[in-house]
Amino acid sequence: MRDVNQGQTWKLKYKQPAAVWEEALPLGNGHMGAMVFGGTAKERFQLNEDTLWSGFPRDTNNYEALRYLKKARGLIAEGSYAEAEKLINSRMLGVNCQAYMPLGDLILKQPGTENCTEYSRELDLDSGIAAVSFRTAAGLFNREAWISAPDGVMVIRASSEARGGLNLELSLSSPLRHTVKQTGAATLILEGRCPTHIADNYHQDHPYAIQYEDGLGIAFELHLKVIATGGRVEAADGRVVVSGADQVQLVLAAATDYEQVKSRAAHLSGGRAAAGWLQAQSTGAQVESSGGTGLLSPGESCERRLAAACGTAYEVLKQRHTDDHQSLFRRMELDLGWSEVAELPTDERLDAYKNGGEDPALEALLFQYGRYLLIGSSRPGSQAANLQGVWNEHVTPPWNSNYTTNINTQMNYWLAEAGNLSELHGPLIDLIGELSETGARTAAVHYGARGWTAHHNVDLWRSSVPSGGDASWAFWPMGGVWLSRHLWEHYAYNPDPAFLQETAYPLMKGAALFALDWLVEGPEGLLVTSPSTSPENRFVTADGEPCSVSMGSAMDMSLIRELFGHCLEAARILDTDAAFRQQLEQTLPRLAPLVIGAEGRVQEWFEDFAEAEPGHRHVSHLYGLYPGEQINERDTPELVEASRRTLEKRIASGGGHTGWSCAWLINLYARLRDGETAHRFVRTLLSRSAYPNLFDAHPPFQIDGNFGAAAGIAEMLLQSHLGELRLLPALPEAWKSGRVSGIRARGGYELELEWKDHLLVSARICASRDGECRIVYSRGLKIQLPDGSIAGADEPLQVKAGENYLVTAGEV
């Protein structure tokens, strides 16, 4: 494989510092995140830590909800949808999730550099390093920063061209309650505690939105160590002052006591859990050392990592970081074509693009940026990427920066497998496992059901209950069913029977057991969900009233049908659960099917209701087209056409207006093999929904649009559902010639594709296991086998693990 930077530089670059957060540049190692502003006289590093959330473990189940379930179902069965919705809103909802918190800021002041020339700042996606350089009368100054996954620290180095030219003032602060202390001239320690509750305050009408309670809330620490070459280092009123240095290295570590809190909560059970946890908190049991849990305190954790890092040469630390980062980033290479403006600063390129300029290299950069952001916000052992990845500066962040599981959390991970970052799927799989435990209680308490469930919002504490608010978003017990798709996806790309048996199948079965108990018999003997919503959308009742609650939404039924199919296939592979398989096989034909409405569109609800918001941002009824595969040209061509009409109507009415929903459209049109329209929404997303640092704008910032757009670009180049590898299925006119390598496919394949003048030149396929591979392209193909012989693509190709197969275009 040629070097990833040959012919393409994966950099974001600018000629001025960031004026606002959305212009700063992100660094991350999964556990820690930073936004680098690139200032000269004053530099800000805004910091995050992945387990820093408000709240604490508590039982938020609504023990009265089950009392009203039968009545709600009765109202729905008789068509009293608005009455059912009122009942659910008043009796069957829960409480809102907690919020992801900002850690704090490192402020670096460098007096005398207010007026400078030759300024530049950049983020190198290939190395994971942010750099700033500028010149003053005293000479050239440079800074570089990165966050190491191997060493668990953030490292910043400032250097001066002139001997003794560095004069810096360093301080730590946090928007959370905190204190800063000094332990020697070169060390600062910030100690703080999170709020115990963050209330939604979108309308600024809550008088006490940020609530602190003494002795409660996650405790955290941020440590800074300063290492100067030359000059002197002094303590000054909570700051570190460096004078006359040649070079200064800053090393930071952050930690919380989340694991201790979680460990103690796990030892408490039943109705005593909340009270017992509060008592443990009030005694101060969590504050200092490991507290008998065998876990390091936040201070101990920071000290150990800082001691190890500070005892290691800078270049060694840097090399370990870049080796680790590049082992992930360099797995994929993408060339969508050359751009005349490729050497311009990124914000200038973006402006030119918004004004109609062509820039396929910027579109390739958007793809690789999505991969970079996943590397930075989701690593083995870290928390899963939330609504903002791992980057947030607000104490009351938009939508609490939580896990929104009616699409957004899932969209964060659409890229993981195809983008050759499979192990980064792990934090989401870990989240699903933890959520199945809290979700089992919610299934039993709220619905009297087996298995486990989750609703549309999840937080660090794995809340599985309906949120507060309105049924249109809060009452959606299909979150666990959708999340279960990711278990199957991980297996499909990495066919490992041990993972299937030990992790995926038990969790999928639990979600399926809930679905079996949640289904009820509806009209004509069909099985439906009730109550049912289509996430965040509303229809109009016969009385002209907007309403969200009915039965058997297309989304619900698509999810359950898919989950049952995956469970059946998994049980067959594992040769287990004969009785359970029989139950699923008997249930599947009774599930209410997808229906085409009177206007030729996929029907979103059980009845062909009028839409309250024809341009709604969600297109949940097209789940079966993408990310599902039930809607396809082979099996359901009529639904494919109905999906096309559905999208046309939704978009004509204003749909796709948020960043993430625009990203979903890229994927949906890729599945329709409409490369031109898919590319139009790539352009729309970059032109309308990208901040100067290429963060996706909902608005405000949500990272799912970045991940979803990257997944869509991959889907345009390769599709691997339906048991086949479809090459260049949605190649647009704008990508005339290009190349992608390292892209992965279901079945355990890795591919390299090259095309010229919109036609396939070659595809190289490497199999990770023995099996059968069906290759599809719009024209004829011939395949060179490892022994040099030639085969056609009319029949499935028998492949062997580790072997490469060269595919070239044959006769039309």
PDB file of N, CA, C and O in Angstrom, residues 478-513:
ATOM      1  N   MET A 478     -37.757   1.140  21.701  1.00  0.00           N
ATOM      2  CA  MET A 478     -37.030   0.376  20.698  1.00  0.00           C
ATOM      3  C   MET A 478     -35.539   0.669  20.666  1.00  0.00           C
ATOM      4  O   MET A 478     -34.821   0.174  19.797  1.00  0.00           O
ATOM      5  N   GLY A 479     -35.053   1.493  21.615  1.00  0.00           N
ATOM      6  CA  GLY A 479     -33.635   1.838  21.596  1.00  0.00           C
ATOM      7  C   GLY A 479     -32.734   0.622  21.695  1.00  0.00           C
ATOM      8  O   GLY A 479     -31.708   0.521  21.014  1.00  0.00           O
ATOM      9  N   GLY A 480     -33.089  -0.329  22.545  1.00  0.00           N
ATOM     10  CA  GLY A 480     -32.285  -1.526  22.681  1.00  0.00           C
ATOM     11  C   GLY A 480     -32.324  -2.399  21.445  1.00  0.00           C
ATOM     12  O   GLY A 480     -31.322  -3.042  21.084  1.00  0.00           O
ATOM     13  N   VAL A 481     -33.474  -2.433  20.790  1.00  0.00           N
ATOM     14  CA  VAL A 481     -33.598  -3.225  19.562  1.00  0.00           C
ATOM     15  C   VAL A 481     -32.689  -2.657  18.485  1.00  0.00           C
ATOM     16  O   VAL A 481     -31.966  -3.403  17.800  1.00  0.00           O
ATOM     17  N   TRP A 482     -32.676  -1.327  18.328  1.00  0.00           N
ATOM     18  CA  TRP A 482     -31.807  -0.738  17.304  1.00  0.00           C
ATOM     19  C   TRP A 482     -30.334  -0.928  17.669  1.00  0.00           C
ATOM     20  O   TRP A 482     -29.518  -1.297  16.827  1.00  0.00           O
ATOM     21  N   LEU A 483     -29.990  -0.691  18.911  1.00  0.00           N
ATOM     22  CA  LEU A 483     -28.598  -0.868  19.309  1.00  0.00           C
ATOM     23  C   LEU A 483     -28.115  -2.290  19.045  1.00  0.00           C
ATOM     24  O   LEU A 483     -26.942  -2.514  18.726  1.00  0.00           O
ATOM     25  N   SER A 484     -29.012  -3.258  19.148  1.00  0.00           N
ATOM     26  CA  SER A 484     -28.621  -4.648  18.924  1.00  0.00           C
ATOM     27  C   SER A 484     -28.129  -4.890  17.504  1.00  0.00           C
ATOM     28  O   SER A 484     -27.384  -5.844  17.257  1.00  0.00           O
ATOM     29  N   ARG A 485     -28.531  -4.049  16.572  1.00  0.00           N
ATOM     30  CA  ARG A 485     -28.016  -4.191  15.213  1.00  0.00           C
ATOM     31  C   ARG A 485     -26.494  -4.085  15.193  1.00  0.00           C
ATOM     32  O   ARG A 485     -25.821  -4.757  14.397  1.00  0.00           O
ATOM     33  N   HIS A 486     -25.939  -3.242  16.071  1.00  0.00           N
ATOM     34  CA  HIS A 486     -24.497  -3.040  16.069  1.00  0.00           C
ATOM     35  C   HIS A 486     -23.746  -4.283  16.534  1.00  0.00           C
ATOM     36  O   HIS A 486     -22.597  -4.506  16.144  1.00  0.00           O
ATOM     37  N   LEU A 487     -24.385  -5.092  17.347  1.00  0.00           N
ATOM     38  CA  LEU A 487     -23.784  -6.363  17.736  1.00  0.00           C
ATOM     39  C   LEU A 487     -23.658  -7.277  16.522  1.00  0.00           C
ATOM     40  O   LEU A 487     -22.614  -7.905  16.299  1.00  0.00           O
ATOM     41  N   TRP A 488     -24.721  -7.334  15.746  1.00  0.00           N
ATOM     42  CA  TRP A 488     -24.691  -8.170  14.544  1.00  0.00           C
ATOM     43  C   TRP A 488     -23.744  -7.596  13.503  1.00  0.00           C
ATOM     44  O   TRP A 488     -23.008  -8.338  12.830  1.00  0.00           O
ATOM     45  N   GLU A 489     -23.723  -6.292  13.346  1.00  0.00           N
ATOM     46  CA  GLU A 489     -22.826  -5.659  12.375  1.00  0.00           C
ATOM     47  C   GLU A 489     -21.367  -5.978  12.690  1.00  0.00           C
ATOM     48  O   GLU A 489     -20.578  -6.285  11.801  1.00  0.00           O
ATOM     49  N   HIS A 490     -21.013  -5.892  13.966  1.00  0.00           N
ATOM     50  CA  HIS A 490     -19.631  -6.188  14.341  1.00  0.00           C
ATOM     51  C   HIS A 490     -19.288  -7.636  13.999  1.00  0.00           C
ATOM     52  O   HIS A 490     -18.188  -7.917  13.503  1.00  0.00           O
ATOM     53  N   TYR A 491     -20.228  -8.534  14.218  1.00  0.00           N
ATOM     54  CA  TYR A 491     -19.997  -9.928  13.852  1.00  0.00           C
ATOM     55  C   TYR A 491     -19.943 -10.094  12.335  1.00  0.00           C
ATOM     56  O   TYR A 491     -19.099 -10.831  11.808  1.00  0.00           O
ATOM     57  N   ALA A 492     -20.817  -9.410  11.613  1.00  0.00           N
ATOM     58  CA  ALA A 492     -20.870  -9.560  10.157  1.00  0.00           C
ATOM     59  C   ALA A 492     -19.556  -9.150   9.506  1.00  0.00           C
ATOM     60  O   ALA A 492     -19.111  -9.774   8.528  1.00  0.00           O
ATOM     61  N   TYR A 493     -18.931  -8.118  10.018  1.00  0.00           N
ATOM     62  CA  TYR A 493     -17.647  -7.669   9.471  1.00  0.00           C
ATOM     63  C   TYR A 493     -16.477  -8.493  10.010  1.00  0.00           C
ATOM     64  O   TYR A 493     -15.408  -8.525   9.395  1.00  0.00           O
ATOM     65  N   ASN A 494     -16.689  -9.106  11.159  1.00  0.00           N
ATOM     66  CA  ASN A 494     -15.621  -9.876  11.816  1.00  0.00           C
ATOM     67  C   ASN A 494     -16.218 -11.205  12.281  1.00  0.00           C
ATOM     68  O   ASN A 494     -16.558 -11.348  13.446  1.00  0.00           O
ATOM     69  N   PRO A 495     -16.378 -12.159  11.384  1.00  0.00           N
ATOM     70  CA  PRO A 495     -17.120 -13.391  11.719  1.00  0.00           C
ATOM     71  C   PRO A 495     -16.381 -14.256  12.740  1.00  0.00           C
ATOM     72  O   PRO A 495     -15.679 -15.199  12.401  1.00  0.00           O
ATOM     73  N   ASP A 496     -16.564 -13.910  14.003  1.00  0.00           N
ATOM     74  CA  ASP A 496     -15.905 -14.588  15.106  1.00  0.00           C
ATOM     75  C   ASP A 496     -16.973 -15.299  15.944  1.00  0.00           C
ATOM     76  O   ASP A 496     -17.733 -14.640  16.662  1.00  0.00           O
ATOM     77  N   PRO A 497     -17.054 -16.611  15.878  1.00  0.00           N
ATOM     78  CA  PRO A 497     -18.095 -17.331  16.634  1.00  0.00           C
ATOM     79  C   PRO A 497     -18.024 -17.080  18.132  1.00  0.00           C
ATOM     80  O   PRO A 497     -19.058 -17.088  18.815  1.00  0.00           O
ATOM     81  N   ALA A 498     -16.827 -16.853  18.675  1.00  0.00           N
ATOM     82  CA  ALA A 498     -16.702 -16.606  20.119  1.00  0.00           C
ATOM     83  C   ALA A 498     -17.403 -15.308  20.500  1.00  0.00           C
ATOM     84  O   ALA A 498     -18.120 -15.244  21.513  1.00  0.00           O
ATOM     85  N   PHE A 499     -17.214 -14.243  19.707  1.00  0.00           N
ATOM     86  CA  PHE A 499     -17.910 -12.986  19.983  1.00  0.00           C
ATOM     87  C   PHE A 499     -19.410 -13.176  19.871  1.00  0.00           C
ATOM     88  O   PHE A 499     -20.183 -12.671  20.693  1.00  0.00           O
ATOM     89  N   LEU A 500     -19.840 -13.924  18.865  1.00  0.00           N
ATOM     90  CA  LEU A 500     -21.267 -14.154  18.671  1.00  0.00           C
ATOM     91  C   LEU A 500     -21.856 -14.895  19.874  1.00  0.00           C
ATOM     92  O   LEU A 500     -22.915 -14.509  20.390  1.00  0.00           O
ATOM     93  N   GLN A 501     -21.180 -15.926  20.331  1.00  0.00           N
ATOM     94  CA  GLN A 501     -21.702 -16.751  21.413  1.00  0.00           C
ATOM     95  C   GLN A 501     -21.639 -16.057  22.759  1.00  0.00           C
ATOM     96  O   GLN A 501     -22.592 -16.129  23.547  1.00  0.00           O
ATOM     97  N   GLU A 502     -20.531 -15.371  23.033  1.00  0.00           N
ATOM     98  CA  GLU A 502     -20.317 -14.832  24.376  1.00  0.00           C
ATOM     99  C   GLU A 502     -20.920 -13.444  24.578  1.00  0.00           C
ATOM    100  O   GLU A 502     -21.289 -13.088  25.697  1.00  0.00           O
ATOM    101  N   THR A 503     -21.005 -12.659  23.508  1.00  0.00           N
ATOM    102  CA  THR A 503     -21.428 -11.263  23.661  1.00  0.00           C
ATOM    103  C   THR A 503     -22.679 -10.944  22.847  1.00  0.00           C
ATOM    104  O   THR A 503     -23.718 -10.562  23.399  1.00  0.00           O
ATOM    105  N   ALA A 504     -22.599 -11.096  21.541  1.00  0.00           N
ATOM    106  CA  ALA A 504     -23.665 -10.593  20.676  1.00  0.00           C
ATOM    107  C   ALA A 504     -24.981 -11.335  20.868  1.00  0.00           C
ATOM    108  O   ALA A 504     -26.033 -10.716  21.078  1.00  0.00           O
ATOM    109  N   TYR A 505     -24.934 -12.661  20.793  1.00  0.00           N
ATOM    110  CA  TYR A 505     -26.196 -13.401  20.840  1.00  0.00           C
ATOM    111  C   TYR A 505     -26.944 -13.237  22.155  1.00  0.00           C
ATOM    112  O   TYR A 505     -28.168 -13.000  22.142  1.00  0.00           O
ATOM    113  N   PRO A 506     -26.294 -13.341  23.319  1.00  0.00           N
ATOM    114  CA  PRO A 506     -27.062 -13.139  24.557  1.00  0.00           C
ATOM    115  C   PRO A 506     -27.731 -11.772  24.642  1.00  0.00           C
ATOM    116  O   PRO A 506     -28.877 -11.665  25.093  1.00  0.00           O
ATOM    117  N   LEU A 507     -27.048 -10.740  24.204  1.00  0.00           N
ATOM    118  CA  LEU A 507     -27.633  -9.397  24.248  1.00  0.00           C
ATOM    119  C   LEU A 507     -28.756  -9.256  23.223  1.00  0.00           C
ATOM    120  O   LEU A 507     -29.809  -8.668  23.512  1.00  0.00           O
ATOM    121  N   MET A 508     -28.549  -9.783  22.019  1.00  0.00           N
ATOM    122  CA  MET A 508     -29.601  -9.739  21.010  1.00  0.00           C
ATOM    123  C   MET A 508     -30.826 -10.524  21.457  1.00  0.00           C
ATOM    124  O   MET A 508     -31.978 -10.097  21.265  1.00  0.00           O
ATOM    125  N   LYS A 509     -30.601 -11.675  22.058  1.00  0.00           N
ATOM    126  CA  LYS A 509     -31.722 -12.488  22.527  1.00  0.00           C
ATOM    127  C   LYS A 509     -32.512 -11.739  23.596  1.00  0.00           C
ATOM    128  O   LYS A 509     -33.754 -11.784  23.610  1.00  0.00           O
ATOM    129  N   GLY A 510     -31.811 -11.046  24.496  1.00  0.00           N
ATOM    130  CA  GLY A 510     -32.510 -10.270  25.512  1.00  0.00           C
ATOM    131  C   GLY A 510     -33.402  -9.202  24.905  1.00  0.00           C
ATOM    132  O   GLY A 510     -34.537  -8.993  25.339  1.00  0.00           O
ATOM    133  N   ALA A 511     -32.889  -8.511  23.887  1.00  0.00           N
ATOM    134  CA  ALA A 511     -33.702  -7.501  23.207  1.00  0.00           C
ATOM    135  C   ALA A 511     -34.879  -8.140  22.486  1.00  0.00           C
ATOM    136  O   ALA A 511     -35.983  -7.580  22.441  1.00  0.00           O
ATOM    137  N   ALA A 512     -34.658  -9.331  21.926  1.00  0.00           N
ATOM    138  CA  ALA A 512     -35.737 -10.028  21.217  1.00  0.00           C
ATOM    139  C   ALA A 512     -36.809 -10.520  22.180  1.00  0.00           C
ATOM    140  O   ALA A 512     -38.013 -10.500  21.855  1.00  0.00           O
ATOM    141  N   LEU A 513     -36.413 -10.969  23.364  1.00  0.00           N
ATOM    142  CA  LEU A 513     -37.404 -11.391  24.354  1.00  0.00           C
ATOM    143  C   LEU A 513     -38.302 -10.225  24.746  1.00  0.00           C
ATOM    144  O   LEU A 513     -39.524 -10.382  24.897  1.00  0.00           O
TER     145      LEU A 513
END
